[in-house]
Tab-separated table of C-alpha atoms in Angstrom:
chain	number	residue	atom	x	y	z
A	28	MET	CA	24.910	143.895	173.472
A	29	TYR	CA	28.081	143.228	171.817
A	30	LEU	CA	29.216	140.169	174.105
A	31	TYR	CA	30.447	137.960	171.285
A	32	GLY	CA	32.444	140.576	169.341
A	33	GLY	CA	29.580	141.819	167.056
A	34	LYS	CA	30.511	144.934	165.307
A	35	SER	CA	28.400	148.068	165.515
A	36	ILE	CA	26.422	148.893	162.193
A	37	THR	CA	26.288	152.350	163.564
A	38	GLY	CA	28.644	154.554	161.372
A	39	MET	CA	28.528	151.996	158.559
A	40	THR	CA	26.979	153.263	155.357
A	41	MET	CA	24.538	151.669	153.229
A	42	ASP	CA	27.104	151.163	150.488
A	43	GLU	CA	29.283	149.341	152.965
A	44	PHE	CA	26.485	147.055	154.088
A	45	ILE	CA	25.654	146.263	150.397
A	46	LEU	CA	29.168	145.376	149.602
A	47	ARG	CA	29.179	142.951	152.719
A	48	LEU	CA	26.001	141.503	151.468
A	49	GLU	CA	27.543	140.978	147.940
A	50	ASP	CA	30.510	139.598	149.543
A	51	GLU	CA	28.389	136.681	151.260
A	52	PHE	CA	26.074	135.738	148.489
A	53	ASP	CA	29.065	135.175	146.176
A	54	HIS	CA	27.056	134.851	142.931
A	55	LEU	CA	25.984	138.438	143.079
A	56	PRO	CA	28.270	140.589	140.914
A	57	LYS	CA	29.534	143.751	142.581
A	58	GLY	CA	27.008	146.521	142.148
A	59	THR	CA	24.060	144.380	141.756
A	60	LEU	CA	22.376	145.486	144.974
A	61	LYS	CA	20.777	148.943	145.582
A	62	PRO	CA	18.830	150.065	148.717
A	63	GLY	CA	15.523	149.645	146.924
A	64	THR	CA	16.528	146.207	145.259
A	65	ASN	CA	13.980	143.355	146.037
A	66	PHE	CA	16.385	141.141	147.845
A	67	ARG	CA	14.246	138.107	147.736
A	68	GLU	CA	14.249	138.124	143.854
A	69	GLU	CA	17.805	139.098	143.540
A	70	VAL	CA	19.252	136.164	145.467
A	71	GLU	CA	16.635	133.549	144.551
A	72	TRP	CA	15.287	133.347	148.071
A	73	ASN	CA	15.479	129.596	149.450
A	74	SER	CA	16.116	128.208	152.863
A	75	ILE	CA	19.810	128.130	152.571
A	76	ASN	CA	20.104	131.789	151.598
A	77	ALA	CA	17.849	132.588	154.527
A	78	LEU	CA	20.306	130.944	156.909
A	79	ILE	CA	23.329	132.650	155.098
A	80	LEU	CA	21.722	136.046	155.927
A	81	ILE	CA	21.001	135.042	159.540
A	82	ALA	CA	24.537	133.815	159.868
A	83	LEU	CA	26.064	137.202	158.405
A	84	VAL	CA	23.775	139.416	160.476
A	85	LYS	CA	24.453	137.337	163.874
A	86	THR	CA	28.270	137.005	163.263
A	87	GLU	CA	28.996	140.528	161.768
A	88	TYR	CA	26.388	142.686	163.894
A	89	ASP	CA	25.430	140.395	166.843
A	90	VAL	CA	21.701	140.514	165.773
A	91	ALA	CA	19.417	137.667	165.565
A	92	LEU	CA	16.919	137.330	162.775
A	93	THR	CA	13.696	135.162	163.383
A	94	ALA	CA	11.690	133.658	160.584
A	95	THR	CA	9.178	136.378	161.195
A	96	ASP	CA	11.544	138.904	160.718
A	97	LEU	CA	12.916	137.529	157.316
A	98	GLN	CA	9.295	137.502	156.153
A	99	SER	CA	8.987	141.040	156.653
A	100	PHE	CA	11.944	142.009	154.431
A	101	GLN	CA	11.591	142.809	150.826
A	102	THR	CA	14.306	145.355	150.107
A	103	VAL	CA	17.951	145.658	150.942
A	104	GLN	CA	16.798	148.982	152.887
A	105	ASP	CA	14.401	146.818	154.959
A	106	ILE	CA	17.327	144.592	156.272
A	107	TYR	CA	19.702	147.519	156.963
A	108	SER	CA	16.921	149.408	158.727
A	109	PHE	CA	16.177	146.322	160.792
A	110	VAL	CA	19.569	145.640	162.008
A	111	VAL	CA	20.236	149.388	162.788
A	112	SER	CA	17.223	149.405	164.988
A	113	ARG	CA	18.169	146.316	166.853
A	114	GLN	CA	21.522	147.555	167.543
A	115	THR	CA	20.332	151.007	168.852
A	116	ALA	CA	17.203	149.378	170.665
B	28	MET	CA	22.733	125.222	184.131
B	29	ALA	CA	24.712	122.102	185.239
B	30	LEU	CA	28.338	122.929	185.738
B	31	PHE	CA	30.234	120.096	187.186
B	32	SER	CA	33.400	118.153	187.140
B	33	ILE	CA	34.073	114.364	187.386
B	34	PRO	CA	37.517	113.310	188.327
B	35	CYS	CA	39.317	109.977	187.836
B	36	THR	CA	38.189	109.018	184.591
B	37	ARG	CA	40.255	108.740	181.226
B	38	ILE	CA	39.560	107.894	177.780
B	39	ALA	CA	41.605	104.930	176.834
B	40	GLY	CA	40.506	104.504	173.260
B	41	ILE	CA	37.957	105.541	170.531
B	42	ALA	CA	37.069	103.813	167.396
B	43	ALA	CA	34.329	104.613	164.967
B	44	SER	CA	32.575	102.470	162.294
B	45	VAL	CA	30.616	103.744	159.149
B	46	PRO	CA	28.869	101.712	156.410
B	47	ALA	CA	30.751	100.938	153.079
B	48	THR	CA	27.933	102.406	151.024
B	49	ARG	CA	28.615	106.056	150.067
B	50	GLU	CA	26.077	108.504	148.715
B	51	GLU	CA	27.379	111.596	146.821
B	52	THR	CA	25.568	114.917	147.111
B	53	GLY	CA	26.349	115.415	143.449
B	54	ASP	CA	24.220	112.267	142.545
B	55	TYR	CA	21.171	113.776	144.724
B	56	ARG	CA	18.683	114.312	141.646
B	57	TRP	CA	15.669	115.672	143.759
B	58	ILE	CA	17.291	118.912	143.580
B	59	SER	CA	18.794	120.959	140.659
B	60	GLN	CA	22.761	121.027	139.862
B	61	ARG	CA	22.737	124.831	141.077
B	62	GLU	CA	21.200	123.671	144.475
B	63	ARG	CA	23.585	120.837	144.821
B	64	GLU	CA	26.470	123.031	144.476
B	65	GLN	CA	25.213	125.567	147.001
B	66	PHE	CA	24.400	122.706	149.214
B	67	ILE	CA	28.145	121.442	149.259
B	68	ARG	CA	29.350	125.000	149.465
B	69	THR	CA	27.211	125.929	152.304
B	70	VAL	CA	26.178	122.903	154.285
B	71	GLY	CA	29.616	121.418	153.599
B	72	VAL	CA	28.329	117.702	152.868
B	73	GLU	CA	29.915	116.256	149.762
B	74	SER	CA	29.169	112.540	150.615
B	75	ARG	CA	27.666	110.418	153.242
B	76	ARG	CA	27.818	106.669	154.553
B	77	VAL	CA	24.313	105.002	154.553
B	78	VAL	CA	23.500	101.752	155.926
B	79	THR	CA	21.731	98.909	153.736
B	80	LYS	CA	18.473	97.642	154.830
B	81	GLY	CA	18.926	95.424	157.933
B	82	THR	CA	22.040	97.066	159.425
B	83	THR	CA	21.353	98.860	162.807
B	84	THR	CA	23.141	101.565	164.859
B	85	SER	CA	23.971	98.762	167.273
B	86	ASP	CA	25.792	96.675	164.452
B	87	LEU	CA	28.013	99.775	163.722
B	88	CYS	CA	28.771	100.307	167.341
B	89	LEU	CA	29.445	96.690	167.957
B	90	ALA	CA	32.061	96.568	165.044
B	91	ALA	CA	33.855	99.560	166.627
B	92	ALA	CA	33.757	98.331	170.149
B	93	ARG	CA	35.043	94.843	169.241
B	94	ARG	CA	37.910	96.383	167.267
B	95	LEU	CA	38.717	98.805	170.395
B	96	ILE	CA	38.417	95.880	173.012
B	97	SER	CA	40.781	93.998	170.906
B	98	ASP	CA	43.388	96.750	170.368
B	99	LEU	CA	43.239	97.641	174.115
B	100	ALA	CA	43.861	94.090	174.974
B	101	TRP	CA	40.743	94.430	177.439
B	102	LYS	CA	38.873	91.054	178.348
B	103	PRO	CA	35.055	91.337	178.053
B	104	GLU	CA	34.813	90.135	181.703
B	105	GLU	CA	36.664	93.212	182.800
B	106	ILE	CA	34.100	95.630	181.467
B	107	GLY	CA	31.503	96.813	184.021
B	108	ILE	CA	29.278	99.098	182.112
B	109	VAL	CA	27.846	99.665	178.606
B	110	LEU	CA	25.966	102.842	177.730
B	111	PHE	CA	24.351	103.090	174.290
B	112	VAL	CA	23.488	106.558	173.153
B	113	SER	CA	21.173	106.795	170.239
B	114	GLN	CA	17.859	107.876	168.692
B	115	THR	CA	17.791	105.001	166.257
B	116	ARG	CA	17.377	101.938	168.559
B	117	ASP	CA	17.106	98.370	167.502
B	118	TYR	CA	13.531	97.935	168.949
B	119	LEU	CA	11.022	100.344	170.468
B	120	ILE	CA	11.288	98.160	173.425
B	121	PRO	CA	13.568	96.587	174.887
B	122	ALA	CA	16.629	98.998	175.338
B	123	THR	CA	19.651	98.182	173.023
B	124	GLY	CA	22.279	98.515	175.723
B	125	GLY	CA	21.126	95.371	177.034
B	126	ILE	CA	21.532	93.462	173.596
B	127	LEU	CA	25.129	94.805	173.248
B	128	GLN	CA	25.979	93.695	176.787
B	129	ASP	CA	25.405	90.213	175.337
B	130	ARG	CA	26.650	90.373	171.975
B	131	LEU	CA	29.884	91.829	173.418
B	132	GLY	CA	29.962	88.928	175.753
B	133	LEU	CA	30.124	91.144	179.008
B	134	PRO	CA	29.075	89.584	182.206
B	135	HIS	CA	25.714	89.902	183.766
B	136	SER	CA	27.123	92.129	186.525
B	137	ALA	CA	27.852	94.771	183.913
B	138	ILE	CA	25.399	97.686	183.823
B	139	ALA	CA	23.724	98.043	180.454
B	140	LEU	CA	21.424	100.991	179.660
B	141	ASP	CA	20.445	103.412	176.833
B	142	ILE	CA	20.262	107.238	176.649
B	143	HIS	CA	17.737	108.548	174.202
B	144	GLN	CA	19.674	111.617	173.075
B	145	GLY	CA	20.821	112.527	169.476
B	146	CYS	CA	23.156	115.500	168.483
B	147	SER	CA	24.265	116.169	172.133
B	148	GLY	CA	24.172	112.688	173.203
B	149	TYR	CA	27.953	112.093	173.152
B	150	VAL	CA	28.586	114.840	175.776
B	151	TYR	CA	25.688	113.609	177.898
B	152	GLY	CA	26.981	110.011	177.510
B	153	LEU	CA	30.510	110.916	178.651
B	154	ALA	CA	28.888	112.702	181.671
B	155	VAL	CA	26.730	109.810	182.676
B	156	ILE	CA	29.307	106.861	182.221
B	157	SER	CA	32.005	108.777	183.946
B	158	SER	CA	29.630	109.637	186.980
B	159	LEU	CA	28.549	106.055	187.299
B	160	MET	CA	32.129	104.801	187.019
B	161	ASN	CA	33.114	107.204	189.601
B	162	THR	CA	30.413	106.299	192.090
B	163	THR	CA	30.422	102.595	191.599
B	164	GLY	CA	34.215	101.963	191.270
B	165	ILE	CA	33.516	100.228	188.034
B	166	GLY	CA	37.105	100.075	186.335
B	167	LYS	CA	36.412	99.693	182.698
B	168	GLY	CA	33.256	101.073	180.531
B	169	LEU	CA	32.182	101.335	177.053
B	170	LEU	CA	30.224	104.410	175.652
B	171	LEU	CA	28.654	103.470	172.394
B	172	ALA	CA	27.159	106.289	170.562
B	173	GLY	CA	25.689	106.383	167.091
B	174	ASP	CA	22.772	106.919	164.704
B	175	ILE	CA	21.488	105.585	161.526
B	176	SER	CA	19.332	108.944	160.491
B	177	SER	CA	19.221	107.817	156.935
B	178	ARG	CA	16.588	105.385	157.754
B	179	ASN	CA	14.255	108.217	159.187
B	180	THR	CA	14.624	110.844	156.178
B	181	SER	CA	12.631	111.296	153.009
B	182	TYR	CA	14.348	111.340	149.843
B	183	ARG	CA	11.990	114.151	148.845
B	184	ASP	CA	13.009	116.203	151.636
B	185	LYS	CA	16.049	118.476	150.675
B	186	SER	CA	16.329	119.757	154.269
B	187	THR	CA	17.293	116.332	155.783
B	188	TYR	CA	17.937	113.758	153.087
B	189	PRO	CA	21.494	114.867	151.907
B	190	LEU	CA	22.512	116.283	155.336
B	191	PHE	CA	22.409	113.135	157.666
B	192	GLY	CA	24.865	110.253	157.576
B	193	ASP	CA	25.235	106.926	159.402
B	194	ALA	CA	27.890	106.160	161.996
B	195	GLY	CA	28.561	104.313	165.177
B	196	ALA	CA	31.398	105.060	167.666
B	197	ALA	CA	32.834	103.255	170.705
B	198	THR	CA	34.725	105.112	173.459
B	199	ALA	CA	36.521	103.085	176.205
B	200	LEU	CA	36.878	104.731	179.607
B	201	GLU	CA	38.725	103.383	182.641
B	202	LEU	CA	39.150	104.860	186.007
B	203	SER	CA	42.475	106.504	186.751
B	204	GLU	CA	43.554	108.242	189.972
B	205	THR	CA	45.822	110.540	188.073
B	206	SER	CA	43.594	111.688	185.253
B	207	PHE	CA	42.655	115.158	184.566
B	208	PRO	CA	39.004	115.900	185.423
B	209	MET	CA	36.215	116.260	182.824
B	210	HIS	CA	34.558	119.544	183.189
B	211	PHE	CA	30.897	119.688	181.926
B	212	ASN	CA	28.470	122.317	181.211
B	213	LEU	CA	25.038	120.580	180.153
B	214	GLU	CA	21.787	122.417	179.392
B	215	GLY	CA	18.497	122.035	177.555
B	216	ASP	CA	15.184	123.480	176.487
B	217	GLY	CA	12.380	121.179	176.140
B	218	SER	CA	10.003	123.669	174.679
B	219	GLY	CA	11.857	123.318	171.563
B	220	PHE	CA	11.043	119.714	171.272
B	221	ASP	CA	9.459	120.049	167.996
B	222	ALA	CA	12.275	121.752	166.206
B	223	ILE	CA	13.629	118.176	165.215
B	224	ILE	CA	10.962	115.402	165.368
B	225	ILE	CA	9.378	112.300	164.010
B	226	PRO	CA	5.895	113.097	165.067
B	227	ASP	CA	4.209	109.575	164.760
B	228	GLY	CA	4.893	106.114	165.869
B	229	GLY	CA	5.205	106.893	169.485
B	230	ILE	CA	2.684	106.994	172.388
B	231	ARG	CA	1.579	110.736	171.902
B	232	ASN	CA	0.840	110.030	168.204
B	233	GLY	CA	0.420	106.405	167.482
B	234	LEU	CA	1.015	104.773	164.177
B	235	SER	CA	-2.035	105.135	161.932
B	236	ARG	CA	-2.860	104.920	158.263
B	237	SER	CA	-2.317	108.753	157.866
B	238	SER	CA	1.294	108.353	159.363
B	239	PHE	CA	2.462	107.121	155.851
B	240	THR	CA	0.843	109.671	153.811
B	241	TYR	CA	3.508	111.957	152.304
B	242	LYS	CA	2.426	115.663	152.411
B	243	LYS	CA	4.070	118.806	150.951
B	244	GLN	CA	5.595	120.835	153.688
B	245	GLY	CA	7.260	123.497	151.593
B	246	LYS	CA	9.233	124.116	148.282
B	247	GLY	CA	11.154	120.776	147.484
B	248	VAL	CA	10.062	119.108	150.857
B	249	TYR	CA	7.670	116.146	151.009
B	250	ARG	CA	7.783	113.703	153.811
B	251	ASN	CA	5.407	111.545	156.072
B	252	ASN	CA	5.080	111.671	159.716
B	253	LEU	CA	7.372	108.888	160.345
B	254	GLN	CA	10.259	110.817	159.001
B	255	VAL	CA	12.431	113.454	160.433
B	256	ALA	CA	10.883	116.946	160.413
B	257	LEU	CA	13.625	119.593	160.776
B	258	ASP	CA	12.842	123.220	161.298
B	259	GLY	CA	16.183	124.542	160.033
B	260	MET	CA	15.704	128.246	161.054
B	261	LYS	CA	14.745	127.432	164.569
B	262	VAL	CA	17.720	124.962	164.895
B	263	PHE	CA	20.014	127.519	163.506
B	264	ASN	CA	18.848	130.437	165.729
B	265	PHE	CA	19.013	127.969	168.679
B	266	SER	CA	22.665	127.094	168.079
B	267	LEU	CA	23.970	130.654	167.454
B	268	ARG	CA	22.224	131.771	170.700
B	269	GLU	CA	23.023	129.016	173.258
B	270	VAL	CA	26.378	127.397	172.044
B	271	VAL	CA	28.830	130.325	172.629
B	272	PRO	CA	27.600	131.239	175.994
B	273	ASN	CA	27.723	127.650	177.132
B	274	VAL	CA	31.227	127.256	175.851
B	275	LYS	CA	32.405	130.487	177.368
B	276	GLU	CA	30.752	129.806	180.791
B	277	LEU	CA	32.550	126.295	180.930
B	278	LEU	CA	35.904	128.179	180.196
B	279	ASN	CA	35.415	130.719	182.740
B	280	ASN	CA	34.328	128.178	185.343
B	281	THR	CA	37.546	126.240	184.941
B	282	ASN	CA	39.563	129.422	184.677
B	283	LEU	CA	40.925	128.415	181.279
B	284	THR	CA	40.844	130.246	177.833
B	285	MET	CA	40.676	128.937	174.447
B	286	ASP	CA	44.246	129.417	174.219
B	287	SER	CA	44.488	126.328	176.454
B	288	VAL	CA	42.542	124.249	174.275
B	289	ASP	CA	44.301	122.218	171.442
B	290	HIS	CA	41.039	121.375	169.581
B	291	LEU	CA	37.464	122.570	169.753
B	292	VAL	CA	35.433	119.652	168.320
B	293	PHE	CA	31.880	120.588	167.468
B	294	HIS	CA	28.921	118.433	166.739
B	295	GLN	CA	28.965	118.422	163.061
B	296	ALA	CA	25.589	120.183	162.383
B	297	ASN	CA	26.420	121.836	159.085
B	298	LYS	CA	29.163	124.079	157.930
B	299	LEU	CA	27.119	127.449	158.113
B	300	ILE	CA	26.340	126.819	161.623
B	301	ASN	CA	29.824	125.536	162.736
B	302	GLU	CA	31.569	128.111	160.942
B	303	SER	CA	29.434	130.738	162.425
B	304	LEU	CA	30.136	129.418	165.955
B	305	ARG	CA	33.839	129.479	165.154
B	306	LYS	CA	33.630	133.361	164.240
B	307	LEU	CA	31.656	134.135	167.321
B	308	LEU	CA	34.130	132.402	169.403
B	309	LYS	CA	36.952	133.677	167.506
B	310	VAL	CA	38.765	130.553	166.981
B	311	GLU	CA	41.142	129.899	164.215
B	312	ALA	CA	39.847	127.455	161.653
B	313	SER	CA	42.909	125.164	162.157
B	314	LYS	CA	41.647	124.222	165.833
B	315	ILE	CA	38.391	123.088	164.682
B	316	PRO	CA	38.366	119.702	162.963
B	317	SER	CA	35.548	118.745	160.628
B	318	SER	CA	34.106	115.653	159.128
B	319	LEU	CA	31.203	116.978	157.468
B	320	ARG	CA	32.440	116.931	153.963
B	321	GLN	CA	32.867	113.111	153.913
B	322	PHE	CA	30.460	111.961	156.486
B	323	GLY	CA	27.609	114.521	156.755
B	324	ASN	CA	25.884	115.049	160.119
B	325	THR	CA	26.024	111.827	162.043
B	326	SER	CA	24.115	112.929	165.051
B	327	SER	CA	25.512	111.376	168.318
B	328	ALA	CA	28.420	109.862	166.442
B	329	SER	CA	29.585	113.040	165.091
B	330	ILE	CA	32.005	114.192	167.830
B	331	PRO	CA	33.914	110.652	168.283
B	332	LEU	CA	33.869	110.112	164.458
B	333	THR	CA	35.517	113.428	163.913
B	334	MET	CA	38.007	112.908	166.594
B	335	VAL	CA	38.860	109.548	165.037
B	336	SER	CA	38.853	110.572	161.386
B	337	GLU	CA	40.464	113.933	161.802
B	338	LEU	CA	42.696	113.766	164.964
B	339	ALA	CA	43.821	109.850	165.153
B	340	GLY	CA	47.463	110.636	164.737
B	341	GLU	CA	47.530	113.473	167.557
B	342	LEU	CA	45.134	111.351	169.807
B	343	ALA	CA	47.493	108.307	169.522
B	344	SER	CA	50.809	110.094	169.937
B	345	GLY	CA	50.508	112.982	172.402
B	346	LYS	CA	48.482	114.776	175.114
B	347	LEU	CA	45.764	116.954	174.124
B	348	THR	CA	43.205	119.420	175.683
B	349	LEU	CA	39.809	119.093	173.989
B	350	LEU	CA	36.785	121.015	174.239
B	351	LEU	CA	33.658	119.039	172.937
B	352	SER	CA	30.621	120.973	172.125
B	353	ALA	CA	27.248	119.318	171.083
B	354	PHE	CA	23.975	120.813	170.347
B	355	GLY	CA	20.628	119.991	168.645
B	356	ILE	CA	17.491	117.780	169.046
B	357	GLY	CA	15.773	118.000	172.348
B	358	LEU	CA	16.686	120.956	172.381
B	359	SER	CA	19.648	119.808	174.193
B	360	TRP	CA	23.214	121.172	174.492
B	361	GLY	CA	26.390	120.817	176.403
B	362	SER	CA	30.140	120.900	176.279
B	363	VAL	CA	32.943	119.262	178.054
B	364	LEU	CA	36.621	119.816	178.644
B	365	VAL	CA	38.641	116.645	178.482
B	366	GLU	CA	42.464	115.721	178.346
B	367	THR	CA	43.640	112.703	176.534
B	368	GLU	CA	47.002	111.144	176.406
B	369	ARG	CA	48.105	108.761	173.854
B	370	ILE	CA	44.703	106.925	173.569
B	371	ILE	CA	44.189	103.920	171.423
B	372	CYS	CA	42.712	105.006	168.139
B	373	PRO	CA	42.236	102.522	165.476
B	374	GLY	CA	40.689	104.904	163.085
B	375	VAL	CA	37.481	104.715	160.987
B	376	LEU	CA	36.319	101.281	160.144
B	377	GLU	CA	34.267	100.288	157.156
B	378	TYR	CA	31.136	98.048	158.033
B	379	ARG	CA	30.248	95.535	155.335
């Protein structure tokens, strides 16, 4: 599962996950995101931001996100829960 | 999986040619300033070279080949094969390789053919030409790879128009008993043929009145069926899934590690893909040259163009172990380990 150096999200708190997202989407001021934040509205969802999220989740946690997966996400909690579920599957 | 090695063929020289006309992402008015800034930051393309009407891929490749032959002091009659790799050919029929054989003044005995591959084409082209040279005993050959994708994109398609640039490259190969073998790992998945596609104008969907009709495909994306349709997410996920295992398998098969490689030259897909691949392979950024910023994604020319624009000095003066990795339309992907030593490298030429 961690063939390519992906880190396990297990043990990572939601706060740490949020910090990682805020780092990657560099226009987001620290403290912007909460678990219930609607991610699509906050980052101005477009195709490039979708690819940034896919890249982050693949390179950091070795989890692949498809277009269908992305459509099911609304909140930060949705993304976090999905990544955790894929890692523990 | 096709893992194999080809002995006795060395790269003698590489040249590349780009159109003189430059387009800046900062001037691309179809998208907002904020989107332009995000595009440059994330996709990594600040400017591209684009052909003017009437210039073909073969014109760019021919200019690079003529300069290379001259710098190598080769005679046209010594060249026994010319292989043209492109998805933007001069005509639907005949093949462009034969036209280049004639324009280069090569003898009728010179084998001339096309390979219809895009992003992965340079690696596939190296495999085919070096195999043919080894089996036929042809001593000198030319691999001409390039594309003018700008002719096939819609200005109102923000996913393709500011990404693709035009370029042509020429690589001279010669048989050499003492050369390091080229090690290949070529793969493909035709079920993903529609991830990057021009739907109409071929035999499956012939040209019709509706081929020219612009349709909205999504936010900020309008194109017709004679222009490139790119499913960015599909290509992105395919690249992240397939390229790393392909490269690792090639290294394992040759008992080498990334430490033995001087430079890893990727197809210049976009900055986000290439940077993700770099992170997954855990390779330091200094080992991976990029020409995206100034030339964009130049399809089959992207690897030789990057070698020439970013590594010309090292290629000309020393010995290098290079891992070239290409991936994209087809879907098709592959990598090759190749050693170069003091090759002729005249740099990037401007075509006017």
